Amino acid sequence: MLSVLFTYFHPIDRAAIFTHIKTASEQVGIVGDKNVASVAERLKAELDSPGLVLSEPGEMAAYTTDWTHKFSGVTPAVLRPRDTAEVARSVLACRKLGLALVPQGGNTGLVGGSVPRAGEVVLSLSRLNAIESFDPASATVQVQAGVVLQALHEDLVARGCVFPVDLGARGSCQIGGMIATNAGGIKVLRYGHMREQVLGLEVVLADGTVLGSLNSLKKNNTGLDLKHTFIGSEGMLGIITRAVLQVRPAPQAVQTALLALDTRERLPELLTMLRERLRGLSSLEIITRESIALYQEVEPGTREPFDKAYPACVIVEEETGAGTSERDGFLERLSSVIESGLAADAVVAESDAQAQGIWRLRDGVTEAIGRAGLTHKFDVTVPPGALPEFLAEMERFGDEAGGLRTLLFGHLGDGNVHVNMMQKPELSEDEFYAKGPALAERIYSHVAALKGSISAEHGIGIAKRDYLHHSRTVEEINLMRGMKQLLDPGGILNPGVLFENA
Ligand code: FAD
Ligand code: MLT
Ligand code: ZN
């Protein structure tokens, strides 16, 4: 039965974000043997430029707590350079004063890598926010690192193009941060991660060198491809200041549907059939029952998408040609999925607004979790065939840990499950934090046994560095340490990210 979707969600109201700030006393405001005030003054003396050095606690607060509210710290100053030259000068000033620094984009990272831990200076790329050039012939765009994803999306619409990486943080995350974390999102299935979109980079190194390789050629096979060293390096090898990205022609039409599953046991078959039948498949997202329930609690006006509460829903999106025959083809392909018994029902968006209503369910889950409470977040990849058992195991792990609500959702098409275990009211904050390490060890060793990955897309940051061995060999980690030593021998770039004592 294909029923037409009526918009049943309303936009998220972003007020009343749950705030958990560790007491500042846990994070000493002393940088080495210097006190905070004199550090800021010395930076201002070194970097005499209007608006470059922030030092008032009120104006720095937004830069020192991360989006999850689980990571926070104090900093002597926030640097806001306006161009690459000021980024380089800022790095040299920090080196001179013996200060470490944390590069920061939109501060939407989820592994604690974007905020200070022990008094590092925050270097914000937000003022490098120009979309500098667009080349239709090579289908490339050159941007500064601080360009917000949504701004890039909007700029490309008028050019008949799209940037094929998209994620729920689009209103805040910046291109530089997305490259530094090799962000994934909802279209990896068809277009890959950020890594696959980057052609060239400009990077400021730990010694202030500006490494300019703003290549825009599709083919440039001249020695080591250095950009790949910095993509996914999470701010600990260099500071990305510009990028050349490849863009794609906008699809002629995008068909969006929400499927209802009456069991999760046949997910691998569903994945196989959708990939075979929908040749333009561009997104495949799963939202399980508990995640939908939480969203409805946080957004009480939200209606159940179907006539009953199914164990899981799946968003399917296919890029097709324009016209009714293409749309009819999509409906036929969906009907065959229902006739096969792999889906119990489907709602198909009749308009962009209704497609956005479906996506609001998916984006809303993450935002709702961010608002509803403290959460242990595990962003893992498992082989698609293992998904049904894995989801059940995660719910068992959460139950056995006690006091946690297990919320499962994610990028089904990539085998990327977001396992969010949220503090229940009866669990104190200390008990919640105390459960983290054992839970992480249990989940990540289970993922490793399935030959999965402990980080699908968010990176390692601070949150996962103690578990890196579950996904990388000793030899690989040693080589990574060697690269860190080569590129940042003084250890001033985001110390503590990826390695405890880099
Ligand atoms: P920040 O959080 O500011 O920084 C992230 C890391 O990159 C830090 O280690 C920082 O030091 C480093 N960094 C930042 N800018 C630079 C730079 N210019 N040069 C060098 N290092 C830099 N992630 C996904 O992959 N897929 C998703 O689907 C997804 N959905 C999300 C949904 C929500 C609601 C939220 C809040 C987050 C989501 N994320 C997702 C996580 C986050 O948005 C991504 O990791 C994003 O790439 C971070 O970009 P940012 O600009 O906010 O970086
Ligand atoms: C998402 O896909 O919503 C993000 O990766 C965020 C999360 O894991 O919470
Ligand atoms: Zn994600």
Coordinates of C-alpha atoms and ligand atoms in Angstrom, one line a residue:
M1 CA 0.0 0.0 0.0
L2 CA 1.6 3.3 -1.1
S3 CA 0.1 6.2 0.8
V4 CA 0.9 9.7 0.0
L5 CA 2.9 11.5 2.7
F6 CA 1.3 14.3 4.6
T7 CA 3.8 16.5 6.3
Y8 CA 3.6 15.3 9.8
F9 CA 6.7 16.9 11.3
H10 CA 7.3 20.5 12.3
P11 CA 10.7 22.2 12.3
I12 CA 12.8 21.7 15.3
D13 CA 12.8 24.4 17.8
R14 CA 16.4 24.8 18.9
A15 CA 15.8 26.3 22.3
A16 CA 16.6 24.7 25.7
I17 CA 19.7 22.8 24.6
F18 CA 20.7 20.5 27.4
T19 CA 23.8 22.0 28.9
H20 CA 26.4 20.0 30.7
I21 CA 29.5 21.9 31.4
K22 CA 32.3 20.3 33.5
T23 CA 33.3 22.7 36.2
A24 CA 36.0 25.0 35.0
S25 CA 38.1 24.0 38.0
E26 CA 38.5 20.5 36.4
Q27 CA 40.3 22.3 33.6
V28 CA 43.1 24.5 35.0
G29 CA 43.3 27.8 33.3
I30 CA 47.1 27.8 33.5
V31 CA 49.2 27.2 30.4
G32 CA 52.5 25.9 31.6
D33 CA 53.8 28.4 34.1
K34 CA 52.0 31.4 32.5
N35 CA 48.7 32.7 33.7
V36 CA 45.8 33.2 31.3
A37 CA 45.6 37.0 31.3
S38 CA 49.3 37.5 30.4
V39 CA 49.1 34.9 27.6
A40 CA 46.3 36.8 26.0
E41 CA 48.1 40.1 26.4
R42 CA 51.3 38.6 24.8
L43 CA 49.3 37.2 21.9
K44 CA 47.7 40.6 21.4
A45 CA 51.2 42.2 21.4
E46 CA 52.4 39.6 18.9
L47 CA 49.3 39.7 16.7
D48 CA 48.4 43.3 16.5
S49 CA 45.3 43.0 14.3
P50 CA 41.7 44.1 15.0
G51 CA 39.4 41.2 16.0
L52 CA 42.1 38.6 15.9
V53 CA 42.5 37.9 19.6
L54 CA 39.5 37.2 21.8
S55 CA 40.2 37.0 25.5
E56 CA 36.9 37.9 27.4
P57 CA 35.4 34.8 28.9
G58 CA 31.9 35.7 27.6
E59 CA 33.1 36.0 24.0
M60 CA 35.2 32.8 24.2
A61 CA 32.5 30.5 25.8
A62 CA 31.0 29.3 22.5
Y63 CA 34.5 28.0 21.4
T64 CA 35.3 26.0 24.5
T65 CA 32.4 23.5 24.8
D66 CA 31.6 21.0 22.1
W67 CA 28.3 20.2 20.5
T68 CA 27.7 17.1 22.7
H69 CA 28.4 19.2 25.9
K70 CA 30.6 16.3 27.0
F71 CA 33.9 18.0 26.2
S72 CA 34.8 21.4 27.5
G73 CA 37.9 23.3 28.6
V74 CA 39.3 26.7 29.3
T75 CA 41.5 28.6 26.9
P76 CA 43.7 31.8 27.4
A77 CA 42.5 33.2 24.0
V78 CA 40.6 32.5 20.9
L79 CA 42.3 33.5 17.7
R80 CA 40.1 34.5 14.7
P81 CA 42.4 35.1 11.7
R82 CA 40.9 36.7 8.6
D83 CA 43.1 35.1 6.0
T84 CA 45.8 32.5 5.4
A85 CA 48.6 35.0 6.3
E86 CA 47.1 35.7 9.7
V87 CA 46.6 31.9 10.3
A88 CA 50.4 31.5 9.6
R89 CA 51.2 34.4 11.9
S90 CA 49.0 33.0 14.6
V91 CA 50.8 29.7 14.4
L92 CA 54.2 31.4 14.7
A93 CA 53.0 33.5 17.6
C94 CA 51.8 30.4 19.4
R95 CA 55.1 28.6 18.7
K96 CA 57.0 31.6 20.0
L97 CA 55.0 31.7 23.2
G98 CA 55.1 27.9 23.7
L99 CA 51.4 27.5 23.2
A100 CA 49.5 24.6 21.7
L101 CA 46.4 25.3 19.6
V102 CA 43.2 23.7 18.6
P103 CA 42.0 24.5 15.0
Q104 CA 38.2 24.9 15.1
G105 CA 35.6 25.1 12.3
G106 CA 31.9 24.9 13.1
N107 CA 32.5 23.0 16.4
T108 CA 30.0 20.3 15.5
G109 CA 32.6 17.5 15.8
L110 CA 31.4 14.6 18.0
V111 CA 34.7 13.2 19.3
G112 CA 36.1 16.0 21.4
G113 CA 38.7 17.2 19.0
S114 CA 37.5 20.7 18.4
V115 CA 37.7 22.3 21.9
P116 CA 40.6 22.9 24.3
R117 CA 41.5 20.3 26.9
A118 CA 44.3 21.8 29.0
G119 CA 44.5 25.5 28.1
E120 CA 45.3 25.3 24.4
V121 CA 44.6 28.4 22.3
V122 CA 41.6 28.0 20.0
L123 CA 42.2 29.0 16.4
S124 CA 38.9 29.5 14.7
L125 CA 38.7 29.4 10.9
S126 CA 35.2 31.1 10.8
R127 CA 36.4 34.3 9.3
L128 CA 37.9 32.5 6.3
N129 CA 34.5 32.2 4.8
A130 CA 34.7 33.2 1.1
I131 CA 33.6 31.0 -1.8
E132 CA 36.4 32.3 -4.0
S133 CA 35.8 30.9 -7.5
F134 CA 33.7 28.5 -9.5
D135 CA 34.9 26.8 -12.7
P136 CA 32.1 25.3 -14.7
A137 CA 34.4 23.7 -17.2
S138 CA 36.2 21.7 -14.6
A139 CA 33.2 21.5 -12.3
T140 CA 35.3 22.8 -9.4
V141 CA 34.8 25.4 -6.7
Q142 CA 37.6 27.0 -4.6
V143 CA 36.6 27.8 -1.0
Q144 CA 38.2 29.0 2.2
A145 CA 38.1 26.6 5.1
G146 CA 35.5 28.6 7.1
V147 CA 32.7 28.3 4.5
V148 CA 29.7 26.7 6.1
L149 CA 28.3 23.7 4.2
Q150 CA 24.8 25.2 3.9
A151 CA 26.3 28.3 2.3
L152 CA 28.1 26.2 -0.3
H153 CA 24.9 24.2 -1.0
E154 CA 23.0 27.5 -1.6
D155 CA 25.7 29.0 -3.7
L156 CA 25.7 26.0 -6.1
V157 CA 22.0 25.9 -6.6
A158 CA 22.1 28.9 -8.9
R159 CA 24.9 27.3 -10.8
G160 CA 22.9 24.1 -11.4
C161 CA 25.3 22.1 -9.4
V162 CA 25.4 20.3 -6.0
F163 CA 28.2 19.5 -3.5
P164 CA 27.5 15.8 -2.9
V165 CA 28.4 15.6 0.8
D166 CA 25.5 16.5 3.1
L167 CA 24.9 16.0 6.8
G168 CA 22.6 17.2 9.6
A169 CA 25.1 19.8 10.9
R170 CA 25.0 21.6 7.5
G171 CA 24.0 24.9 9.1
S172 CA 27.2 25.1 11.2
C173 CA 29.9 22.7 10.0
Q174 CA 32.6 24.2 7.9
I175 CA 34.4 22.8 4.8
G176 CA 37.8 22.9 6.6
G177 CA 36.4 20.9 9.5
M178 CA 34.6 18.5 7.2
I179 CA 37.9 17.8 5.4
A180 CA 39.8 17.5 8.6
T181 CA 37.3 14.8 9.8
N182 CA 36.8 13.3 6.4
A183 CA 33.1 13.7 7.0
G184 CA 30.6 11.2 5.6
G185 CA 26.9 12.0 5.9
I186 CA 23.8 10.9 4.0
K187 CA 25.2 10.5 0.4
V188 CA 28.3 8.5 0.9
L189 CA 26.5 5.5 -0.7
R190 CA 26.6 7.3 -4.1
Y191 CA 29.4 9.9 -3.8
G192 CA 31.8 8.9 -1.1
H193 CA 33.2 10.9 1.8
M194 CA 34.8 14.4 1.8
R195 CA 38.0 12.7 0.7
E196 CA 36.5 11.8 -2.7
Q197 CA 35.5 15.4 -3.3
V198 CA 38.8 17.2 -2.5
L199 CA 41.2 18.0 -5.4
G200 CA 43.5 20.5 -3.8
L201 CA 44.3 22.0 -0.4
E202 CA 46.1 24.9 1.1
V203 CA 47.4 24.0 4.6
V204 CA 49.4 26.0 7.2
L205 CA 52.0 23.7 8.8
A206 CA 53.1 23.7 12.4
D207 CA 56.2 25.9 11.5
G208 CA 54.0 28.5 9.7
T209 CA 54.8 27.2 6.2
V210 CA 51.9 27.7 3.8
L211 CA 51.7 24.5 1.8
G212 CA 49.8 25.6 -1.4
S213 CA 48.6 22.7 -3.5
L214 CA 45.3 24.1 -4.8
N215 CA 45.2 21.6 -7.6
S216 CA 42.0 21.6 -9.7
L217 CA 43.1 19.0 -12.2
K218 CA 41.3 15.6 -12.1
K219 CA 44.5 13.9 -13.1
N220 CA 47.8 15.1 -11.5
N221 CA 49.9 12.1 -10.7
T222 CA 53.1 13.8 -9.7
G223 CA 54.6 12.1 -6.6
L224 CA 52.9 11.6 -3.2
D225 CA 49.4 13.0 -3.1
L226 CA 50.0 15.2 0.0
K227 CA 46.4 16.4 0.4
H228 CA 45.4 12.9 1.5
T229 CA 47.8 13.3 4.5
F230 CA 45.7 16.2 5.8
I231 CA 42.2 14.9 4.9
G232 CA 41.0 13.2 8.1
S233 CA 43.9 14.4 10.2
E234 CA 41.6 16.2 12.7
G235 CA 43.8 19.3 13.1
M236 CA 46.9 17.5 14.3
L237 CA 49.1 17.7 11.2
G238 CA 48.2 21.1 9.7
I239 CA 45.5 23.8 9.5
I240 CA 43.4 23.7 6.3
T241 CA 42.8 27.2 5.0
R242 CA 41.5 26.6 1.4
A243 CA 40.2 23.7 -0.7
V244 CA 39.4 23.0 -4.3
L245 CA 36.4 20.7 -4.4
Q246 CA 34.7 19.0 -7.2
V247 CA 31.0 19.6 -7.7
R248 CA 28.4 17.6 -9.6
P249 CA 25.5 18.6 -11.9
A250 CA 22.3 18.8 -9.9
P251 CA 20.2 15.6 -10.4
Q252 CA 17.2 16.1 -12.6
A253 CA 14.9 14.7 -10.0
V254 CA 15.2 13.2 -6.6
Q255 CA 12.6 10.7 -5.4
T256 CA 12.2 10.3 -1.6
A257 CA 10.3 7.6 0.3
L258 CA 10.0 6.3 3.9
L259 CA 9.7 2.5 4.2
A260 CA 8.2 0.8 7.2
L261 CA 9.9 -2.5 8.3
D262 CA 8.0 -5.0 10.3
T263 CA 11.3 -6.7 11.1
R264 CA 15.0 -5.8 11.2
E265 CA 16.0 -9.4 10.5
R266 CA 15.9 -9.0 6.7
L267 CA 17.9 -5.7 6.5
P268 CA 20.8 -7.3 4.4
E269 CA 18.2 -8.6 1.8
L270 CA 16.5 -5.2 1.7
L271 CA 19.9 -3.5 1.2
T272 CA 20.7 -5.9 -1.6
M273 CA 17.4 -5.5 -3.4
L274 CA 17.3 -1.7 -3.1
R275 CA 20.9 -1.4 -4.4
E276 CA 20.0 -3.7 -7.4
R277 CA 16.6 -2.2 -8.2
L278 CA 17.3 1.5 -7.6
R279 CA 20.3 2.2 -9.8
G280 CA 20.2 5.9 -8.8
L281 CA 20.1 5.1 -5.1
S282 CA 21.8 8.1 -3.3
S283 CA 20.7 7.7 0.4
L284 CA 19.6 4.8 2.6
E285 CA 19.1 5.7 6.3
I286 CA 17.7 3.6 9.1
I287 CA 15.8 4.9 12.1
T288 CA 14.8 2.3 14.7
R289 CA 11.8 2.5 16.9
E290 CA 13.4 3.8 20.1
S291 CA 14.9 6.7 18.2
I292 CA 11.6 7.6 16.6
A293 CA 10.0 7.4 20.1
L294 CA 12.6 9.7 21.6
Y295 CA 12.1 12.2 18.7
Q296 CA 8.3 12.2 19.4
E297 CA 9.0 12.8 23.1
V298 CA 11.2 15.8 22.3
E299 CA 8.9 17.0 19.6
P300 CA 5.5 16.1 21.0
G301 CA 3.7 17.4 17.9
T302 CA 5.3 14.7 15.8
R303 CA 2.8 12.2 14.3
E304 CA 3.6 8.5 13.7
P305 CA 4.5 8.2 10.0
F306 CA 2.4 5.1 9.5
D307 CA -0.8 3.6 10.9
K308 CA 1.2 1.6 13.5
A309 CA 4.6 1.8 15.2
Y310 CA 7.0 -0.4 13.2
P311 CA 10.4 -1.7 14.6
A312 CA 12.2 0.5 12.1
C313 CA 11.9 2.9 9.2
V314 CA 14.2 3.4 6.3
I315 CA 14.6 6.5 4.2
V316 CA 15.2 5.7 0.5
E317 CA 16.3 8.4 -1.9
E318 CA 16.9 7.8 -5.6
E319 CA 18.2 10.3 -8.2
T320 CA 16.3 9.9 -11.4
G321 CA 15.5 11.7 -14.6
A322 CA 12.7 14.3 -14.7
G323 CA 9.1 13.6 -15.6
T324 CA 6.2 11.4 -14.5
S325 CA 7.5 8.2 -16.2
E326 CA 10.6 8.4 -14.1
R327 CA 8.6 8.9 -11.0
D328 CA 6.3 6.0 -12.0
G329 CA 9.3 3.9 -12.4
F330 CA 10.4 4.7 -8.9
L331 CA 6.9 3.8 -7.5
E332 CA 7.0 0.5 -9.4
R333 CA 10.4 -0.4 -8.0
L334 CA 9.2 0.4 -4.5
S335 CA 6.1 -1.7 -5.0
S336 CA 8.2 -4.6 -5.9
V337 CA 10.1 -4.2 -2.6
I338 CA 6.8 -4.3 -0.7
E339 CA 5.5 -7.2 -2.7
S340 CA 8.7 -9.1 -1.8
G341 CA 7.8 -8.6 1.9
L342 CA 11.0 -6.7 2.7
A343 CA 9.0 -3.6 3.6
A344 CA 5.5 -3.5 5.1
D345 CA 4.5 0.0 3.9
A346 CA 5.8 3.1 2.3
V347 CA 5.0 6.8 2.1
V348 CA 6.3 8.6 -0.9
A349 CA 7.0 12.3 -0.9
E350 CA 4.9 14.2 -3.4
S351 CA 6.9 17.5 -3.1
D352 CA 10.2 18.9 -1.8
A353 CA 8.4 20.0 1.3
Q354 CA 7.2 16.5 2.0
A355 CA 10.7 15.1 1.2
Q356 CA 12.0 17.5 3.8
G357 CA 9.4 16.3 6.2
I358 CA 10.8 12.8 5.9
W359 CA 14.4 14.1 6.4
R360 CA 13.4 16.1 9.4
L361 CA 12.7 12.8 11.1
R362 CA 16.3 11.7 10.4
D363 CA 18.0 15.0 11.2
G364 CA 15.6 15.5 14.1
V365 CA 16.7 12.3 15.9
T366 CA 20.3 13.5 16.2
E367 CA 19.2 17.0 17.3
A368 CA 16.7 15.5 19.8
I369 CA 19.4 13.3 21.3
G370 CA 21.7 16.4 21.6
R371 CA 18.9 18.1 23.5
A372 CA 17.5 15.3 25.6
G373 CA 20.5 14.2 27.6
L374 CA 24.1 13.1 28.0
T375 CA 24.9 10.3 25.5
H376 CA 27.7 7.9 24.9
K377 CA 28.0 8.0 21.1
F378 CA 29.5 5.2 19.1
D379 CA 29.8 5.7 15.3
V380 CA 30.7 2.3 13.9
T381 CA 30.7 0.4 10.7
V382 CA 29.8 -3.3 10.5
P383 CA 29.5 -5.6 7.5
P384 CA 25.9 -5.2 6.2
G385 CA 25.2 -8.9 6.7
A386 CA 25.9 -8.5 10.4
L387 CA 23.4 -5.7 10.9
P388 CA 20.4 -7.5 12.4
E389 CA 22.5 -9.3 15.0
F390 CA 24.5 -6.2 15.7
L391 CA 21.5 -4.0 16.4
A392 CA 20.1 -6.6 18.8
E393 CA 23.5 -7.0 20.5
M394 CA 23.7 -3.2 21.1
E395 CA 20.3 -3.1 22.7
R396 CA 21.4 -6.0 24.9
F397 CA 24.7 -4.2 25.8
G398 CA 22.7 -1.1 26.7
D399 CA 20.3 -3.0 28.9
E400 CA 23.0 -4.9 30.7
A401 CA 24.9 -1.7 31.3
G402 CA 21.8 -0.3 33.1
G403 CA 20.4 3.2 33.3
L404 CA 20.9 3.8 29.6
R405 CA 18.5 4.2 26.7
T406 CA 19.9 2.6 23.5
L407 CA 19.1 4.7 20.4
L408 CA 20.1 3.2 17.0
F409 CA 20.0 4.9 13.7
G410 CA 22.4 5.7 10.9
H411 CA 23.6 5.3 7.3
L412 CA 22.2 1.9 6.5
G413 CA 23.7 1.9 3.0
D414 CA 27.2 2.2 4.3
G415 CA 26.8 -0.3 7.2
N416 CA 27.3 2.8 9.5
V417 CA 25.3 2.5 12.7
H418 CA 25.1 5.3 15.2
V419 CA 24.8 3.7 18.6
N420 CA 23.8 6.4 21.1
M421 CA 23.4 5.3 24.7
M422 CA 21.6 8.1 26.6
Q423 CA 21.5 8.7 30.3
K424 CA 18.2 7.7 31.8
P425 CA 16.8 10.0 34.5
E426 CA 17.6 7.6 37.3
L427 CA 21.3 7.5 36.4
S428 CA 23.5 10.2 38.0
E429 CA 26.0 12.0 35.8
D430 CA 28.9 10.4 37.6
E431 CA 27.4 6.9 37.1
F432 CA 26.8 7.8 33.4
Y433 CA 30.4 8.8 32.8
A434 CA 31.7 5.8 34.8
K435 CA 29.9 3.4 32.4
G436 CA 31.7 4.9 29.4
P437 CA 35.0 3.1 29.2
A438 CA 33.7 -0.5 29.8
L439 CA 30.9 0.1 27.4
A440 CA 33.2 1.4 24.8
E441 CA 35.6 -1.5 25.2
R442 CA 32.7 -4.0 24.9
I443 CA 31.2 -2.3 21.8
Y444 CA 34.4 -1.7 20.0
S445 CA 35.8 -5.2 20.6
H446 CA 32.5 -6.6 19.4
V447 CA 32.8 -4.4 16.2
A448 CA 36.4 -5.5 15.8
A449 CA 35.3 -9.2 16.0
L450 CA 32.9 -8.5 13.2
K451 CA 35.7 -6.9 11.2
G452 CA 34.1 -3.5 11.4
S453 CA 35.4 -0.1 12.2
I454 CA 35.3 1.8 15.5
S455 CA 34.8 5.1 13.6
A456 CA 32.8 5.2 10.4
E457 CA 32.9 8.9 9.9
H458 CA 33.3 11.1 13.0
G459 CA 37.1 10.4 13.4
I460 CA 38.9 9.5 16.6
G461 CA 39.5 12.8 18.4
I462 CA 39.9 12.4 22.1
A463 CA 36.9 10.2 22.6
K464 CA 38.2 7.1 20.8
R465 CA 42.0 7.3 21.0
D466 CA 42.2 4.6 23.6
Y467 CA 40.4 2.2 21.3
L468 CA 42.3 2.9 18.1
H469 CA 44.0 -0.5 18.3
H470 CA 40.7 -2.2 17.7
S471 CA 40.8 -0.9 14.1
R472 CA 44.4 -0.2 13.3
T473 CA 47.6 -2.3 13.6
V474 CA 50.6 -1.4 15.8
E475 CA 52.6 -0.8 12.7
E476 CA 50.0 1.6 11.3
I477 CA 49.8 3.5 14.6
N478 CA 53.5 3.8 14.8
L479 CA 53.7 5.2 11.2
M480 CA 51.0 7.7 12.1
R481 CA 53.0 8.7 15.1
G482 CA 56.1 9.1 12.9
M483 CA 54.1 11.4 10.5
K484 CA 52.9 13.5 13.5
Q485 CA 56.6 13.8 14.7
L486 CA 57.7 14.8 11.2
L487 CA 55.0 17.4 10.7
D488 CA 54.5 18.7 14.2
P489 CA 57.7 17.9 16.1
G490 CA 56.8 20.5 18.8
G491 CA 53.4 18.9 19.3
I492 CA 51.5 22.2 19.1
L493 CA 48.7 21.1 16.8
N494 CA 45.8 19.7 18.6
P495 CA 47.8 17.6 21.1
G496 CA 46.0 14.6 22.5
V497 CA 43.9 14.0 19.4
L498 CA 44.4 10.5 18.0
F499 CA 47.4 9.9 20.4
E500 CA 47.5 10.5 24.2
N501 CA 50.9 12.1 24.2
A502 CA 51.8 12.9 20.7
Ligands
FAD1 P1 34.9 21.1 14.2 O1 34.0 20.4 15.0 O2 35.2 22.6 14.4 O3 36.4 20.4 14.2 C1 36.4 19.0 14.0 C2 37.9 18.5 13.9 O4 38.5 19.1 12.8 C3 38.7 19.0 15.1 O5 39.7 18.0 15.4 C4 39.3 20.3 14.7 O6 40.5 20.5 15.3 C5 39.6 20.0 13.2 N1 39.5 21.1 12.3 C6 38.4 21.9 12.1 N2 38.7 22.8 11.2 C7 39.9 22.6 10.7 C8 40.8 23.2 9.8 N3 40.4 24.2 9.0 N4 42.0 22.6 9.6 C9 42.4 21.6 10.3 N5 41.7 21.0 11.3 C10 40.4 21.5 11.5 N6 29.6 13.8 10.8 C11 29.6 13.0 9.7 O7 30.7 12.6 9.2 N7 28.4 12.5 9.2 C12 27.2 13.0 9.6 O8 26.2 12.5 9.1 C13 27.2 13.9 10.7 N8 26.0 14.4 11.2 C14 26.1 15.3 12.2 C15 24.8 15.8 12.7 C16 24.8 16.7 13.7 C17 23.5 17.3 14.2 C18 26.0 17.1 14.3 C19 26.1 18.1 15.4 C20 27.3 16.6 13.9 C21 27.3 15.7 12.8 N9 28.5 15.2 12.3 C22 28.5 14.3 11.3 C23 29.8 15.5 12.9 C24 30.4 16.8 12.4 O9 29.4 17.7 11.9 C25 31.5 16.5 11.4 O10 32.5 15.9 12.0 C26 32.0 17.8 10.7 O11 32.9 17.4 9.7 C27 32.7 18.7 11.7 O12 32.9 20.0 11.0 P2 33.2 21.3 11.9 O13 33.5 22.4 10.9 O14 32.1 21.5 12.8 O15 34.6 20.9 12.6
MLT2 C1 24.3 11.6 12.2 O1 24.4 10.9 11.2 O2 23.2 12.1 12.6 C2 25.5 12.0 12.9 O3 26.6 11.3 12.5 C3 25.3 12.3 14.3 C4 25.3 11.2 15.3 O4 25.9 10.2 15.2 O5 24.7 11.5 16.3
ZN3 ZN 26.2 10.1 10.7

